[in-house]
Amino acid sequence: AQSVTQLDSHVSVSEGTPVLLRCNYSSSYSPSLFWYVQHPNKGLQLLLKYTSAATLVKGINGFEAEFKKSETSFHLTKPSAHMSDAAEYFCVVSDRGSGGYNKLIFGAGTRLAVHP
Amino acid sequence: DAGITQSPRHKVTETGTPVTLRCHQTENHRYMYWYRQDPGHGLRLIHYSYGVKDTDKGEVSDGYSVSRSKTEDFLLTLESATSSQTSVYFCAMDSGTSGYTFGSGTRLTVV
């Protein structure tokens, strides 16, 4: 079965500094991986997804993630944090069900705080 | 989000009462899901559906049932609500290449 581990429950950065949110996955086959963002009292928004094409994936709002099979990692980065980036971020792996459909398996989440 | 709505947005109910949450989509997607979100756990899958009248259990299905009589509607029922079911519930649909699209969530409080 697939699983996801987000290595930090909270990350705090200053505005204008880089962001790194770490994620490791476990998968028995080549996975599809995603990052979702959730702003306070809001639903979930897809940031980016990896589906076995380019290993460096660019998403919305300047975020990107690199798939590293040898390290089973899919860390999320952004060169310069903005106040509006403060939110909770979820790393997600797609698990293939017996009927051929996909179920999303979520990590526990990383709460990003951005300070002036 | 566009194409998928949840109702109600907020609900307070008493222990032991049945509760039904509704998810409605206008995109004619086949696969739909119910998740619950709790601090420190991310989102956990309750039930999912892969077509009309075709449903299956997720990892935290105890105390919940679902029904899908039409493609556009996926209902989640708490048979007899307990305080441990206080949570935020999200419905999602598999939008294919666009990934999953989530509803805005239902905040349920069981008192």
PDB file of C-alpha atoms in Angstrom:
ATOM      1  CA  ALA A   1       0.000   0.000   0.000  1.00  0.00           C
ATOM      2  CA  GLN A   2       1.095   3.521  -0.688  1.00  0.00           C
ATOM      3  CA  SER A   3       1.850   5.986   2.093  1.00  0.00           C
ATOM      4  CA  VAL A   4       3.129   9.503   2.549  1.00  0.00           C
ATOM      5  CA  THR A   5       5.189  11.068   5.326  1.00  0.00           C
ATOM      6  CA  GLN A   6       5.496  14.815   5.693  1.00  0.00           C
ATOM      7  CA  LEU A   7       8.594  15.355   7.757  1.00  0.00           C
ATOM      8  CA  ASP A   8       7.619  18.664   9.375  1.00  0.00           C
ATOM      9  CA  SER A   9       4.288  19.463  10.948  1.00  0.00           C
ATOM     10  CA  HIS A  10       5.130  23.190  11.127  1.00  0.00           C
ATOM     11  CA  VAL A  11       7.522  25.356   9.130  1.00  0.00           C
ATOM     12  CA  SER A  12       8.131  29.034   9.791  1.00  0.00           C
ATOM     13  CA  VAL A  13       9.940  31.357   7.364  1.00  0.00           C
ATOM     14  CA  SER A  14      10.425  35.058   6.868  1.00  0.00           C
ATOM     15  CA  GLU A  15       8.873  36.791   3.905  1.00  0.00           C
ATOM     16  CA  GLY A  16      11.254  36.759   0.937  1.00  0.00           C
ATOM     17  CA  THR A  17      13.205  33.681   2.100  1.00  0.00           C
ATOM     18  CA  PRO A  18      13.052  30.234   0.495  1.00  0.00           C
ATOM     19  CA  VAL A  19      10.464  27.647   1.411  1.00  0.00           C
ATOM     20  CA  LEU A  20      11.142  23.913   1.722  1.00  0.00           C
ATOM     21  CA  LEU A  21       8.390  21.473   2.686  1.00  0.00           C
ATOM     22  CA  ARG A  22       9.569  17.880   2.836  1.00  0.00           C
ATOM     23  CA  CYS A  23       7.708  14.766   1.763  1.00  0.00           C
ATOM     24  CA  ASN A  24       8.704  11.120   1.501  1.00  0.00           C
ATOM     25  CA  TYR A  25       6.502   8.479  -0.062  1.00  0.00           C
ATOM     26  CA  SER A  26       6.239   4.731  -0.128  1.00  0.00           C
ATOM     27  CA  SER A  27       4.989   3.077  -3.281  1.00  0.00           C
ATOM     28  CA  SER A  28       5.264  -0.321  -4.868  1.00  0.00           C
ATOM     29  CA  TYR A  29       5.142   1.120  -8.369  1.00  0.00           C
ATOM     30  CA  SER A  30       5.781   4.397 -10.115  1.00  0.00           C
ATOM     31  CA  PRO A  31       3.454   6.732  -8.269  1.00  0.00           C
ATOM     32  CA  SER A  32       1.492   9.826  -9.101  1.00  0.00           C
ATOM     33  CA  LEU A  33       2.267  12.502  -6.543  1.00  0.00           C
ATOM     34  CA  PHE A  34       0.566  15.772  -5.741  1.00  0.00           C
ATOM     35  CA  TRP A  35       0.830  18.799  -3.517  1.00  0.00           C
ATOM     36  CA  TYR A  36      -2.370  20.465  -2.350  1.00  0.00           C
ATOM     37  CA  VAL A  37      -2.732  23.708  -0.401  1.00  0.00           C
ATOM     38  CA  GLN A  38      -5.470  24.639   2.033  1.00  0.00           C
ATOM     39  CA  HIS A  39      -5.881  28.212   3.217  1.00  0.00           C
ATOM     40  CA  PRO A  40      -7.684  28.778   6.534  1.00  0.00           C
ATOM     41  CA  ASN A  41     -11.329  27.715   6.408  1.00  0.00           C
ATOM     42  CA  LYS A  42     -11.068  26.950   2.720  1.00  0.00           C
ATOM     43  CA  GLY A  43     -11.152  23.868   0.543  1.00  0.00           C
ATOM     44  CA  LEU A  44      -8.151  22.205  -1.079  1.00  0.00           C
ATOM     45  CA  GLN A  45      -6.448  23.520  -4.175  1.00  0.00           C
ATOM     46  CA  LEU A  46      -4.079  21.574  -6.394  1.00  0.00           C
ATOM     47  CA  LEU A  47      -0.598  23.150  -6.475  1.00  0.00           C
ATOM     48  CA  LEU A  48       1.114  20.678  -8.760  1.00  0.00           C
ATOM     49  CA  LYS A  49       1.267  17.030  -9.752  1.00  0.00           C
ATOM     50  CA  TYR A  50       3.864  14.518 -10.916  1.00  0.00           C
ATOM     51  CA  THR A  51       2.791  11.746 -13.265  1.00  0.00           C
ATOM     52  CA  SER A  52       6.059  10.196 -14.534  1.00  0.00           C
ATOM     53  CA  ALA A  53       6.947  12.911 -17.011  1.00  0.00           C
ATOM     54  CA  ALA A  54       9.571  15.524 -16.075  1.00  0.00           C
ATOM     55  CA  THR A  55      10.983  15.000 -12.585  1.00  0.00           C
ATOM     56  CA  LEU A  56      10.927  18.746 -11.847  1.00  0.00           C
ATOM     57  CA  VAL A  57       7.333  19.860 -11.711  1.00  0.00           C
ATOM     58  CA  LYS A  58       6.262  23.480 -11.752  1.00  0.00           C
ATOM     59  CA  GLY A  59       3.028  24.508 -10.133  1.00  0.00           C
ATOM     60  CA  ILE A  60       1.020  27.587  -9.419  1.00  0.00           C
ATOM     61  CA  ASN A  61       2.160  30.613  -7.413  1.00  0.00           C
ATOM     62  CA  GLY A  62       5.859  29.941  -8.017  1.00  0.00           C
ATOM     63  CA  PHE A  63       5.991  26.555  -6.302  1.00  0.00           C
ATOM     64  CA  GLU A  64       7.819  23.575  -7.700  1.00  0.00           C
ATOM     65  CA  ALA A  65       8.654  20.047  -6.600  1.00  0.00           C
ATOM     66  CA  GLU A  66      11.270  17.527  -7.614  1.00  0.00           C
ATOM     67  CA  PHE A  67      10.595  13.812  -7.821  1.00  0.00           C
ATOM     68  CA  LYS A  68      13.621  11.807  -6.645  1.00  0.00           C
ATOM     69  CA  LYS A  69      13.031   8.106  -6.992  1.00  0.00           C
ATOM     70  CA  SER A  70      16.318   7.111  -5.342  1.00  0.00           C
ATOM     71  CA  GLU A  71      15.354   9.068  -2.233  1.00  0.00           C
ATOM     72  CA  THR A  72      11.589   8.395  -2.488  1.00  0.00           C
ATOM     73  CA  SER A  73      11.091  12.112  -1.972  1.00  0.00           C
ATOM     74  CA  PHE A  74       8.894  14.816  -3.461  1.00  0.00           C
ATOM     75  CA  HIS A  75       9.853  18.017  -1.662  1.00  0.00           C
ATOM     76  CA  LEU A  76       8.025  21.283  -2.341  1.00  0.00           C
ATOM     77  CA  THR A  77      10.029  24.474  -2.768  1.00  0.00           C
ATOM     78  CA  LYS A  78       9.572  28.143  -3.514  1.00  0.00           C
ATOM     79  CA  PRO A  79      12.447  30.613  -3.932  1.00  0.00           C
ATOM     80  CA  SER A  80      10.825  33.498  -2.069  1.00  0.00           C
ATOM     81  CA  ALA A  81       7.952  33.238   0.404  1.00  0.00           C
ATOM     82  CA  HIS A  82       5.041  35.624   0.317  1.00  0.00           C
ATOM     83  CA  MET A  83       2.675  36.390   3.165  1.00  0.00           C
ATOM     84  CA  SER A  84      -0.171  34.871   1.146  1.00  0.00           C
ATOM     85  CA  ASP A  85       1.648  31.504   1.151  1.00  0.00           C
ATOM     86  CA  ALA A  86       0.724  30.954   4.787  1.00  0.00           C
ATOM     87  CA  ALA A  87      -1.476  27.850   4.690  1.00  0.00           C
ATOM     88  CA  GLU A  88      -1.458  24.117   5.247  1.00  0.00           C
ATOM     89  CA  TYR A  89       0.185  21.972   2.588  1.00  0.00           C
ATOM     90  CA  PHE A  90      -0.540  18.325   1.895  1.00  0.00           C
ATOM     91  CA  CYS A  91       1.638  15.860   0.052  1.00  0.00           C
ATOM     92  CA  VAL A  92      -0.482  13.207  -1.607  1.00  0.00           C
ATOM     93  CA  VAL A  93       0.160   9.918  -3.392  1.00  0.00           C
ATOM     94  CA  SER A  94      -2.272   8.202  -5.693  1.00  0.00           C
ATOM     95  CA  ASP A  95      -3.093   4.592  -4.826  1.00  0.00           C
ATOM     96  CA  ARG A  96      -4.513   2.403  -7.541  1.00  0.00           C
ATOM     97  CA  GLY A  97      -7.647   0.558  -6.472  1.00  0.00           C
ATOM     98  CA  SER A  98      -8.594  -2.932  -7.611  1.00  0.00           C
ATOM     99  CA  GLY A  99     -11.146  -1.480 -10.010  1.00  0.00           C
ATOM    100  CA  GLY A 100      -8.518   0.592 -11.811  1.00  0.00           C
ATOM    101  CA  TYR A 101      -9.563   3.855 -10.204  1.00  0.00           C
ATOM    102  CA  ASN A 102      -7.341   6.086  -8.103  1.00  0.00           C
ATOM    103  CA  LYS A 103      -7.601   6.909  -4.427  1.00  0.00           C
ATOM    104  CA  LEU A 104      -5.628   9.743  -2.929  1.00  0.00           C
ATOM    105  CA  ILE A 105      -3.596   9.030   0.211  1.00  0.00           C
ATOM    106  CA  PHE A 106      -2.796  12.191   2.174  1.00  0.00           C
ATOM    107  CA  GLY A 107       0.107  13.080   4.380  1.00  0.00           C
ATOM    108  CA  ALA A 108      -0.649  14.618   7.768  1.00  0.00           C
ATOM    109  CA  GLY A 109       0.042  18.133   6.488  1.00  0.00           C
ATOM    110  CA  THR A 110       2.618  20.878   7.055  1.00  0.00           C
ATOM    111  CA  ARG A 111       1.480  24.226   8.347  1.00  0.00           C
ATOM    112  CA  LEU A 112       3.527  27.041   6.824  1.00  0.00           C
ATOM    113  CA  ALA A 113       3.797  30.328   8.689  1.00  0.00           C
ATOM    114  CA  VAL A 114       5.286  33.368   6.958  1.00  0.00           C
ATOM    115  CA  HIS A 115       6.543  36.256   9.082  1.00  0.00           C
ATOM    116  CA  PRO A 116       7.151  39.840   7.939  1.00  0.00           C
TER     117      PRO A 116
ATOM    118  CA  ASP B   1     -15.065  24.737  -6.159  1.00  0.00           C
ATOM    119  CA  ALA B   2     -16.631  24.961  -9.569  1.00  0.00           C
ATOM    120  CA  GLY B   3     -18.641  21.887 -10.485  1.00  0.00           C
ATOM    121  CA  ILE B   4     -18.934  20.369  -7.012  1.00  0.00           C
ATOM    122  CA  THR B   5     -20.920  21.582  -4.035  1.00  0.00           C
ATOM    123  CA  GLN B   6     -21.517  20.282  -0.541  1.00  0.00           C
ATOM    124  CA  SER B   7     -24.463  20.848   1.764  1.00  0.00           C
ATOM    125  CA  PRO B   8     -24.854  21.843   4.453  1.00  0.00           C
ATOM    126  CA  ARG B   9     -21.708  23.905   5.074  1.00  0.00           C
ATOM    127  CA  HIS B  10     -22.130  23.705   8.843  1.00  0.00           C
ATOM    128  CA  LYS B  11     -24.181  21.421  11.054  1.00  0.00           C
ATOM    129  CA  VAL B  12     -24.542  20.807  14.755  1.00  0.00           C
ATOM    130  CA  THR B  13     -26.290  17.618  15.778  1.00  0.00           C
ATOM    131  CA  GLU B  14     -26.861  15.577  18.891  1.00  0.00           C
ATOM    132  CA  THR B  15     -25.235  12.273  19.743  1.00  0.00           C
ATOM    133  CA  GLY B  16     -27.255   9.329  18.478  1.00  0.00           C
ATOM    134  CA  THR B  17     -29.067  11.123  15.683  1.00  0.00           C
ATOM    135  CA  PRO B  18     -28.652  10.221  12.009  1.00  0.00           C
ATOM    136  CA  VAL B  19     -27.056  12.814   9.752  1.00  0.00           C
ATOM    137  CA  THR B  20     -26.801  12.974   5.968  1.00  0.00           C
ATOM    138  CA  LEU B  21     -24.324  15.116   4.075  1.00  0.00           C
ATOM    139  CA  ARG B  22     -24.801  15.768   0.399  1.00  0.00           C
ATOM    140  CA  CYS B  23     -22.296  16.160  -2.408  1.00  0.00           C
ATOM    141  CA  HIS B  24     -23.469  17.299  -5.830  1.00  0.00           C
ATOM    142  CA  GLN B  25     -21.424  17.524  -9.025  1.00  0.00           C
ATOM    143  CA  THR B  26     -22.321  18.910 -12.418  1.00  0.00           C
ATOM    144  CA  GLU B  27     -19.392  17.415 -14.367  1.00  0.00           C
ATOM    145  CA  ASN B  28     -20.668  13.865 -14.934  1.00  0.00           C
ATOM    146  CA  HIS B  29     -17.513  12.378 -13.418  1.00  0.00           C
ATOM    147  CA  ARG B  30     -17.591   8.721 -12.520  1.00  0.00           C
ATOM    148  CA  TYR B  31     -15.446   8.633  -9.380  1.00  0.00           C
ATOM    149  CA  MET B  32     -16.418  10.434  -6.177  1.00  0.00           C
ATOM    150  CA  TYR B  33     -14.996  10.315  -2.669  1.00  0.00           C
ATOM    151  CA  TRP B  34     -15.761  11.307   0.902  1.00  0.00           C
ATOM    152  CA  TYR B  35     -12.906  12.293   3.214  1.00  0.00           C
ATOM    153  CA  ARG B  36     -12.754  13.564   6.757  1.00  0.00           C
ATOM    154  CA  GLN B  37     -10.127  16.014   7.943  1.00  0.00           C
ATOM    155  CA  ASP B  38      -8.818  16.001  11.490  1.00  0.00           C
ATOM    156  CA  PRO B  39      -5.772  17.789  12.935  1.00  0.00           C
ATOM    157  CA  GLY B  40      -2.613  15.720  12.583  1.00  0.00           C
ATOM    158  CA  HIS B  41      -4.224  13.216  10.244  1.00  0.00           C
ATOM    159  CA  GLY B  42      -4.558  15.053   6.963  1.00  0.00           C
ATOM    160  CA  LEU B  43      -7.538  13.762   5.014  1.00  0.00           C
ATOM    161  CA  ARG B  44      -8.653  10.185   5.458  1.00  0.00           C
ATOM    162  CA  LEU B  45     -10.861   8.324   3.016  1.00  0.00           C
ATOM    163  CA  ILE B  46     -14.260   7.237   4.336  1.00  0.00           C
ATOM    164  CA  HIS B  47     -15.980   5.815   1.259  1.00  0.00           C
ATOM    165  CA  TYR B  48     -15.723   6.139  -2.472  1.00  0.00           C
ATOM    166  CA  SER B  49     -17.882   5.478  -5.508  1.00  0.00           C
ATOM    167  CA  TYR B  50     -16.942   4.317  -8.968  1.00  0.00           C
ATOM    168  CA  GLY B  51     -20.386   4.622 -10.503  1.00  0.00           C
ATOM    169  CA  VAL B  52     -24.099   4.661  -9.798  1.00  0.00           C
ATOM    170  CA  LYS B  53     -24.797   2.189  -6.988  1.00  0.00           C
ATOM    171  CA  ASP B  54     -21.121   1.170  -6.954  1.00  0.00           C
ATOM    172  CA  THR B  55     -19.413   2.099  -3.701  1.00  0.00           C
ATOM    173  CA  ASP B  56     -16.673   0.750  -1.498  1.00  0.00           C
ATOM    174  CA  LYS B  57     -15.120   1.383   1.903  1.00  0.00           C
ATOM    175  CA  GLY B  58     -12.126   3.514   2.659  1.00  0.00           C
ATOM    176  CA  GLU B  59      -9.826   3.393   5.667  1.00  0.00           C
ATOM    177  CA  VAL B  60     -12.226   4.965   8.228  1.00  0.00           C
ATOM    178  CA  SER B  61     -15.632   3.681   7.139  1.00  0.00           C
ATOM    179  CA  ASP B  62     -16.984   2.444  10.499  1.00  0.00           C
ATOM    180  CA  GLY B  63     -20.162   4.319  11.448  1.00  0.00           C
ATOM    181  CA  TYR B  64     -20.682   5.689   7.941  1.00  0.00           C
ATOM    182  CA  SER B  65     -22.658   4.609   4.918  1.00  0.00           C
ATOM    183  CA  VAL B  66     -22.984   6.100   1.450  1.00  0.00           C
ATOM    184  CA  SER B  67     -25.362   6.010  -1.451  1.00  0.00           C
ATOM    185  CA  ARG B  68     -25.141   7.015  -5.090  1.00  0.00           C
ATOM    186  CA  SER B  69     -28.440   6.684  -6.913  1.00  0.00           C
ATOM    187  CA  LYS B  70     -27.488   9.257  -9.561  1.00  0.00           C
ATOM    188  CA  THR B  71     -24.141  10.163 -11.087  1.00  0.00           C
ATOM    189  CA  GLU B  72     -24.351  13.706  -9.753  1.00  0.00           C
ATOM    190  CA  ASP B  73     -25.158  12.962  -6.109  1.00  0.00           C
ATOM    191  CA  PHE B  74     -23.066  11.173  -3.491  1.00  0.00           C
ATOM    192  CA  LEU B  75     -24.571  11.050  -0.008  1.00  0.00           C
ATOM    193  CA  LEU B  76     -22.742  10.326   3.232  1.00  0.00           C
ATOM    194  CA  THR B  77     -24.814   9.161   6.206  1.00  0.00           C
ATOM    195  CA  LEU B  78     -23.765   8.914   9.818  1.00  0.00           C
ATOM    196  CA  GLU B  79     -26.088   6.207  11.104  1.00  0.00           C
ATOM    197  CA  SER B  80     -25.932   7.336  14.734  1.00  0.00           C
ATOM    198  CA  ALA B  81     -23.661  10.310  15.239  1.00  0.00           C
ATOM    199  CA  THR B  82     -20.948  10.167  17.913  1.00  0.00           C
ATOM    200  CA  SER B  83     -18.627  12.855  19.234  1.00  0.00           C
ATOM    201  CA  SER B  84     -15.687  11.156  17.491  1.00  0.00           C
ATOM    202  CA  GLN B  85     -17.347  12.017  14.191  1.00  0.00           C
ATOM    203  CA  THR B  86     -16.990  15.732  14.841  1.00  0.00           C
ATOM    204  CA  SER B  87     -14.846  16.730  11.887  1.00  0.00           C
ATOM    205  CA  VAL B  88     -14.675  18.569   8.598  1.00  0.00           C
ATOM    206  CA  TYR B  89     -15.947  16.448   5.724  1.00  0.00           C
ATOM    207  CA  PHE B  90     -14.796  16.916   2.151  1.00  0.00           C
ATOM    208  CA  CYS B  91     -16.275  15.481  -0.974  1.00  0.00           C
ATOM    209  CA  ALA B  92     -14.129  15.116  -4.082  1.00  0.00           C
ATOM    210  CA  MET B  93     -14.471  14.020  -7.674  1.00  0.00           C
ATOM    211  CA  ASP B  94     -11.807  12.654  -9.985  1.00  0.00           C
ATOM    212  CA  SER B  95     -11.594  15.206 -12.773  1.00  0.00           C
ATOM    213  CA  GLY B  96      -9.222  13.085 -14.858  1.00  0.00           C
ATOM    214  CA  THR B  97      -6.157  14.961 -16.072  1.00  0.00           C
ATOM    215  CA  SER B  98      -7.059  17.910 -13.857  1.00  0.00           C
ATOM    216  CA  GLY B  99      -6.713  15.737 -10.774  1.00  0.00           C
ATOM    217  CA  TYR B 100      -9.192  15.760  -7.969  1.00  0.00           C
ATOM    218  CA  THR B 101     -11.607  18.634  -7.380  1.00  0.00           C
ATOM    219  CA  PHE B 102     -12.741  19.145  -3.810  1.00  0.00           C
ATOM    220  CA  GLY B 103     -15.873  20.677  -2.416  1.00  0.00           C
ATOM    221  CA  SER B 104     -15.712  23.477   0.134  1.00  0.00           C
ATOM    222  CA  GLY B 105     -16.282  21.144   3.069  1.00  0.00           C
ATOM    223  CA  THR B 106     -18.922  20.546   5.735  1.00  0.00           C
ATOM    224  CA  ARG B 107     -18.065  21.312   9.341  1.00  0.00           C
ATOM    225  CA  LEU B 108     -19.969  18.848  11.527  1.00  0.00           C
ATOM    226  CA  THR B 109     -20.167  19.136  15.288  1.00  0.00           C
ATOM    227  CA  VAL B 110     -21.705  16.330  17.330  1.00  0.00           C
ATOM    228  CA  VAL B 111     -22.694  17.427  20.841  1.00  0.00           C
TER     229      VAL B 111
END
